[in-house]
PDB file of C-alpha atoms and ligand atoms in Angstrom:
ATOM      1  CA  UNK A   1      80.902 110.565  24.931  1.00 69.00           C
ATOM      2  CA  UNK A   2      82.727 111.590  22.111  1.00 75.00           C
ATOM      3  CA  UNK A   3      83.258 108.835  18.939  1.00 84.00           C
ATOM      4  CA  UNK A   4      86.455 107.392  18.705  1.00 90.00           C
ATOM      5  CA  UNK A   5      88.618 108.509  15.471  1.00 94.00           C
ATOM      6  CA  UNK A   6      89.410 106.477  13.033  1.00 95.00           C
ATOM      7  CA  UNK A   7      93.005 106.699  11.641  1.00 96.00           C
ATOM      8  CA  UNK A   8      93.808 104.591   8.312  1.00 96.00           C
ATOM      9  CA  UNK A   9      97.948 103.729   8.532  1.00 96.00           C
ATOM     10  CA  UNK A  10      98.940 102.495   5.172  1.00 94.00           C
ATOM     11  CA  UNK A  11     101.842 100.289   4.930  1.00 94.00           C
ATOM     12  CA  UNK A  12     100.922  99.406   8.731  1.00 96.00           C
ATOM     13  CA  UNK A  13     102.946  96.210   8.487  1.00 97.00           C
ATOM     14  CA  UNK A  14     106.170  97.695   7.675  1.00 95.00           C
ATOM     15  CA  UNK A  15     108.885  99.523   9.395  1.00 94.00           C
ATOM     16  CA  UNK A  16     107.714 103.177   9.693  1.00 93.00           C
ATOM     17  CA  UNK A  17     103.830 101.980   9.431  1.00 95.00           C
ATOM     18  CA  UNK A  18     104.308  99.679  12.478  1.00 96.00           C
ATOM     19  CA  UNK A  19     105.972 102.268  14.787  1.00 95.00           C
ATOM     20  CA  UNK A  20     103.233 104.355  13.798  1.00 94.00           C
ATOM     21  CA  UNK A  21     100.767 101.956  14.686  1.00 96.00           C
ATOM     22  CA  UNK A  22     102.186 101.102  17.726  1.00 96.00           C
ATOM     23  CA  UNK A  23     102.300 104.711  18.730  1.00 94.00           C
ATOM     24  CA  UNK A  24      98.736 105.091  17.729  1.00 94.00           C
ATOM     25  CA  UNK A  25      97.259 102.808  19.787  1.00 93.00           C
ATOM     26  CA  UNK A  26      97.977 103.985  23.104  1.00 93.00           C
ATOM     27  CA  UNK A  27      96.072 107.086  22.071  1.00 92.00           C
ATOM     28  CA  UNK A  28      92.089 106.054  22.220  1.00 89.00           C
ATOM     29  CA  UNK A  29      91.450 105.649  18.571  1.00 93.00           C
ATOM     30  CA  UNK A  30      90.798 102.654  16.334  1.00 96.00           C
ATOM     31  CA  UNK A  31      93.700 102.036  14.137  1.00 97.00           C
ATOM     32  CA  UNK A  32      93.403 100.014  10.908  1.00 97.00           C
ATOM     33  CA  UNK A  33      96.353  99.092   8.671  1.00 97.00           C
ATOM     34  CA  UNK A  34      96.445  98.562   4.453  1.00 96.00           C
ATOM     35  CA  UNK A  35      99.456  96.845   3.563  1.00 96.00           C
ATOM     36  CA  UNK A  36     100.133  94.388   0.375  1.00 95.00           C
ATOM     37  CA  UNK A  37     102.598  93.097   2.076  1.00 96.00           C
ATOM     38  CA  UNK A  38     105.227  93.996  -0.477  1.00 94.00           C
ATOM     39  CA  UNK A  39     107.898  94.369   1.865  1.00 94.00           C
ATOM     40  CA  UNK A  40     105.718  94.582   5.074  1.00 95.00           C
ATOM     41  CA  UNK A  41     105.676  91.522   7.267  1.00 97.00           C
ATOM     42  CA  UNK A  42     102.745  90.042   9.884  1.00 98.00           C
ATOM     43  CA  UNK A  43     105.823  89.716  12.347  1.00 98.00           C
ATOM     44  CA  UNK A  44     105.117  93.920  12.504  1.00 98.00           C
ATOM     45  CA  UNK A  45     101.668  93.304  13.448  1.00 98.00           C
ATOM     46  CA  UNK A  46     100.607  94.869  16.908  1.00 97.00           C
ATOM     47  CA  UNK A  47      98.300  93.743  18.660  1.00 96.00           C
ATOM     48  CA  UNK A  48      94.518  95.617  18.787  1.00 96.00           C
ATOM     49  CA  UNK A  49      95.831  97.461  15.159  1.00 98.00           C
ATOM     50  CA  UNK A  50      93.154  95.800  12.091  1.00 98.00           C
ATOM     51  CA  UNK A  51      94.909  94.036   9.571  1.00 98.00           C
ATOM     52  CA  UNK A  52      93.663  94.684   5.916  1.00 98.00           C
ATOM     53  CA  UNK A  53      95.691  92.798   3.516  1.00 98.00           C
ATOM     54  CA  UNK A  54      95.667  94.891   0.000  1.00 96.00           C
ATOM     55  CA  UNK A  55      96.569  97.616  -2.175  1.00 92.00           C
ATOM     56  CA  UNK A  56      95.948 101.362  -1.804  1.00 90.00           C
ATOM     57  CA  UNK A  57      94.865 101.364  -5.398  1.00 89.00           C
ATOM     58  CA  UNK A  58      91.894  99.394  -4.201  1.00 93.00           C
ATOM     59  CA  UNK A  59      91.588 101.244  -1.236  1.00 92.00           C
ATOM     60  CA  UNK A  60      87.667 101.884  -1.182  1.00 93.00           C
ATOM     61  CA  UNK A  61      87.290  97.950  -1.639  1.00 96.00           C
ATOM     62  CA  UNK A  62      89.502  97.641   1.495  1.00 97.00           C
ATOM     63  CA  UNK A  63      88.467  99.910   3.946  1.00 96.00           C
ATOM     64  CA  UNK A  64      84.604 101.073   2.848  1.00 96.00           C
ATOM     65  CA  UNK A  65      84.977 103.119   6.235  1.00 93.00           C
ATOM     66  CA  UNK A  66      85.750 106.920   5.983  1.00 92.00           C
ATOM     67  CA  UNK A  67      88.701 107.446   8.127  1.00 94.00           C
ATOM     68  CA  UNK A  68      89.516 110.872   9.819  1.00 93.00           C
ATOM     69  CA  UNK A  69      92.724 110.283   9.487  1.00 91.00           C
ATOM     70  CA  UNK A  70      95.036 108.321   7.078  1.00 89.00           C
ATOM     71  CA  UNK A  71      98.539 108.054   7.273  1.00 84.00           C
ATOM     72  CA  UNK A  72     100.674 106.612   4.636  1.00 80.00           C
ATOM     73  CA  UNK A  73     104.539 105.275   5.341  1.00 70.00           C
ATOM     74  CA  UNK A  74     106.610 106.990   2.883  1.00 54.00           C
ATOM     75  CA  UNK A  75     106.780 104.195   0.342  1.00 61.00           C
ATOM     76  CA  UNK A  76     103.083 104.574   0.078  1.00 56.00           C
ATOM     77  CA  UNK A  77     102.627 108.235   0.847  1.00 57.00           C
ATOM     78  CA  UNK A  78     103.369 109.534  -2.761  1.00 58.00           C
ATOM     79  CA  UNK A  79     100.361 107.316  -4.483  1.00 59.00           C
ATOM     80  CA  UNK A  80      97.909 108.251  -1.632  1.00 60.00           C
ATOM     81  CA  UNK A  81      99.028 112.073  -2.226  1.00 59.00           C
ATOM     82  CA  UNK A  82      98.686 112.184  -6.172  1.00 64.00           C
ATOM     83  CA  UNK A  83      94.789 111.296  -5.781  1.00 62.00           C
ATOM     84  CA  UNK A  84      93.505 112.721  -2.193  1.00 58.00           C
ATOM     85  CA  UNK A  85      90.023 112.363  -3.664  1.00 57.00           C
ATOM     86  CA  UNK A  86      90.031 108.601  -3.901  1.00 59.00           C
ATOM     87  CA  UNK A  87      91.191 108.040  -0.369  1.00 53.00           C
ATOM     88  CA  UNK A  88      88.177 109.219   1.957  1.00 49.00           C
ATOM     89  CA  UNK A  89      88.961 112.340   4.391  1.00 42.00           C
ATOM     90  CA  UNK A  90      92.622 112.675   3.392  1.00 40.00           C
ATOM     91  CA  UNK A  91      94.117 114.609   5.900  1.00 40.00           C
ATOM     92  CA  UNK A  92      97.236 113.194   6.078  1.00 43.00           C
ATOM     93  CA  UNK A  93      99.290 114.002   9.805  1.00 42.00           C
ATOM     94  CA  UNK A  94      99.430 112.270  13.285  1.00 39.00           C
ATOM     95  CA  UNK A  95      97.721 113.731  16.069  1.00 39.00           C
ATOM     96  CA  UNK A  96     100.227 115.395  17.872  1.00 37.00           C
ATOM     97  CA  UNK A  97     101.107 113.844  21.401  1.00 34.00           C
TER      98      UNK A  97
HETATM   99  N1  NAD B 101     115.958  98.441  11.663  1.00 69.29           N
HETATM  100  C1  NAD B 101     115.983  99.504  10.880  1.00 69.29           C
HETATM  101  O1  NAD B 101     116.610 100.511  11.169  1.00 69.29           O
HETATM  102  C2  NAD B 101     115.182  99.500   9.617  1.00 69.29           C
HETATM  103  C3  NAD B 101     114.399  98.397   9.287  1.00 69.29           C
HETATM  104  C4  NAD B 101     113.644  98.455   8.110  1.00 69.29           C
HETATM  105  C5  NAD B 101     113.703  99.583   7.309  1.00 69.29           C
HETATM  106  N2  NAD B 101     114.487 100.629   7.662  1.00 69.29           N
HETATM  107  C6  NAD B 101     114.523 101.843   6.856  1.00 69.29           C
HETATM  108  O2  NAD B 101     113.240 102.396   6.866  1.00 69.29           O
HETATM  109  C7  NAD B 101     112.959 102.973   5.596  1.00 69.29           C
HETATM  110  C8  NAD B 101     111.792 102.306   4.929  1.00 69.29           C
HETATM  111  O3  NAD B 101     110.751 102.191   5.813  1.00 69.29           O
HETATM  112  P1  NAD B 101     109.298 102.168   5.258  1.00 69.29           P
HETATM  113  O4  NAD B 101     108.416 101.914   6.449  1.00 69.29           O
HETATM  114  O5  NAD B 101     109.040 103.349   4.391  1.00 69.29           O
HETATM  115  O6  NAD B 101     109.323 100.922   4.244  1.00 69.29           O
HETATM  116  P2  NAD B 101     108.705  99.479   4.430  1.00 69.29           P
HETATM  117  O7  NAD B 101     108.967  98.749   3.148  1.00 69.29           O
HETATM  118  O8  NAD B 101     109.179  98.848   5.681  1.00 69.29           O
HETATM  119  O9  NAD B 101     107.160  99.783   4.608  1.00 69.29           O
HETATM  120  C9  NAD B 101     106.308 100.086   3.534  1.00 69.29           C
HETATM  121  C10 NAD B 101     105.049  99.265   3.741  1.00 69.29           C
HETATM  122  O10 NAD B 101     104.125  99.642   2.773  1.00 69.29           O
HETATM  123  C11 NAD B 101     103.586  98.464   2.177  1.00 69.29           C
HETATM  124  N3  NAD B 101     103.172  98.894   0.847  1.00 69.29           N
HETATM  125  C12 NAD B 101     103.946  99.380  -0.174  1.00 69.29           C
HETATM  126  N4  NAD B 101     103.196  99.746  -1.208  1.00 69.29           N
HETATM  127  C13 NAD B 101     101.908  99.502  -0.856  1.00 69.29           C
HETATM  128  C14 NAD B 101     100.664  99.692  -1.496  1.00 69.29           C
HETATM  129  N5  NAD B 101     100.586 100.252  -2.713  1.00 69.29           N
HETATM  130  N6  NAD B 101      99.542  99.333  -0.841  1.00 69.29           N
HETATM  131  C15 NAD B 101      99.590  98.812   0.403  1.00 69.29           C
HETATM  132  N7  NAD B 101     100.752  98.628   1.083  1.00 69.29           N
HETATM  133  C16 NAD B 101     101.882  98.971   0.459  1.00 69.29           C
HETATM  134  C17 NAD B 101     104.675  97.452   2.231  1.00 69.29           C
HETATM  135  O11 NAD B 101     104.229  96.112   2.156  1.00 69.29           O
HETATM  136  C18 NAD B 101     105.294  97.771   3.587  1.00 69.29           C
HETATM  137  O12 NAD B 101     104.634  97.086   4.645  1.00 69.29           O
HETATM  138  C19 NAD B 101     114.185 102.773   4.756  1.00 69.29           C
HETATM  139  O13 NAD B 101     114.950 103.940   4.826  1.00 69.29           O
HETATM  140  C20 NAD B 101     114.865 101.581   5.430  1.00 69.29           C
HETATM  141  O14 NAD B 101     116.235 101.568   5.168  1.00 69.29           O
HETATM  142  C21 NAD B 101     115.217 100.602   8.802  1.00 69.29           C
END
């Protein structure tokens, strides 16, 4: 049986990042979320998503996993984009539907 993925959604906990999480889990992957909480809230949370609480600049700290896939809402997307490197496997898309 084939591994489940593992798709990184930073900024999971606000608008865009929790629609994207939400969309994410009804495909069979494990979803984990980086947010500071800036302007994110817990009320986004949804429910079999992992909650990281932190920022991408201390991403490694956070999430010590390598992701297949990370996703960054917009707000977050330039920072992750300027240093690929630092972030893992940096493919940066959703699966398609
Ligand atoms: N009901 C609505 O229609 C509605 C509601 C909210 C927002 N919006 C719109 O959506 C757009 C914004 O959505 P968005 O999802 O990009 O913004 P957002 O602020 O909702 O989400 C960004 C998320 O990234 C987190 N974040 C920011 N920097 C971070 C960092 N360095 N490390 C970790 N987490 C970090 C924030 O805490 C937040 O949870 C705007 O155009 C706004 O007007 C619409």
């Amino acid at each position: 049986m084939a591994q489940k993925k593992t798709i990184l959604v930073t900024g999971g906990a606000g608008f865009i990042g929790s629609h994207l999480c939400n969309r994410l889990k009804t495909e069979d992957c494990r979803v984990i979320s980086l947010d500071n909480y800036f302007t994110g809230s817990r009320d986004n949370h949804i429910s079999g998503v992992e909650y990281r609480e932190g920022h991408t600049k201390d991403i490694e700290k956070h999430v010590p996993e390598t992701p297949d896939i990370i996703s960054a809402s917009i707000r977050v997307w330039k920072k992750v984009w300027e240093n690929p490197r630092s972030y893992g496997t940096s493919t940066s898309r959703v699966p398609s539907a």
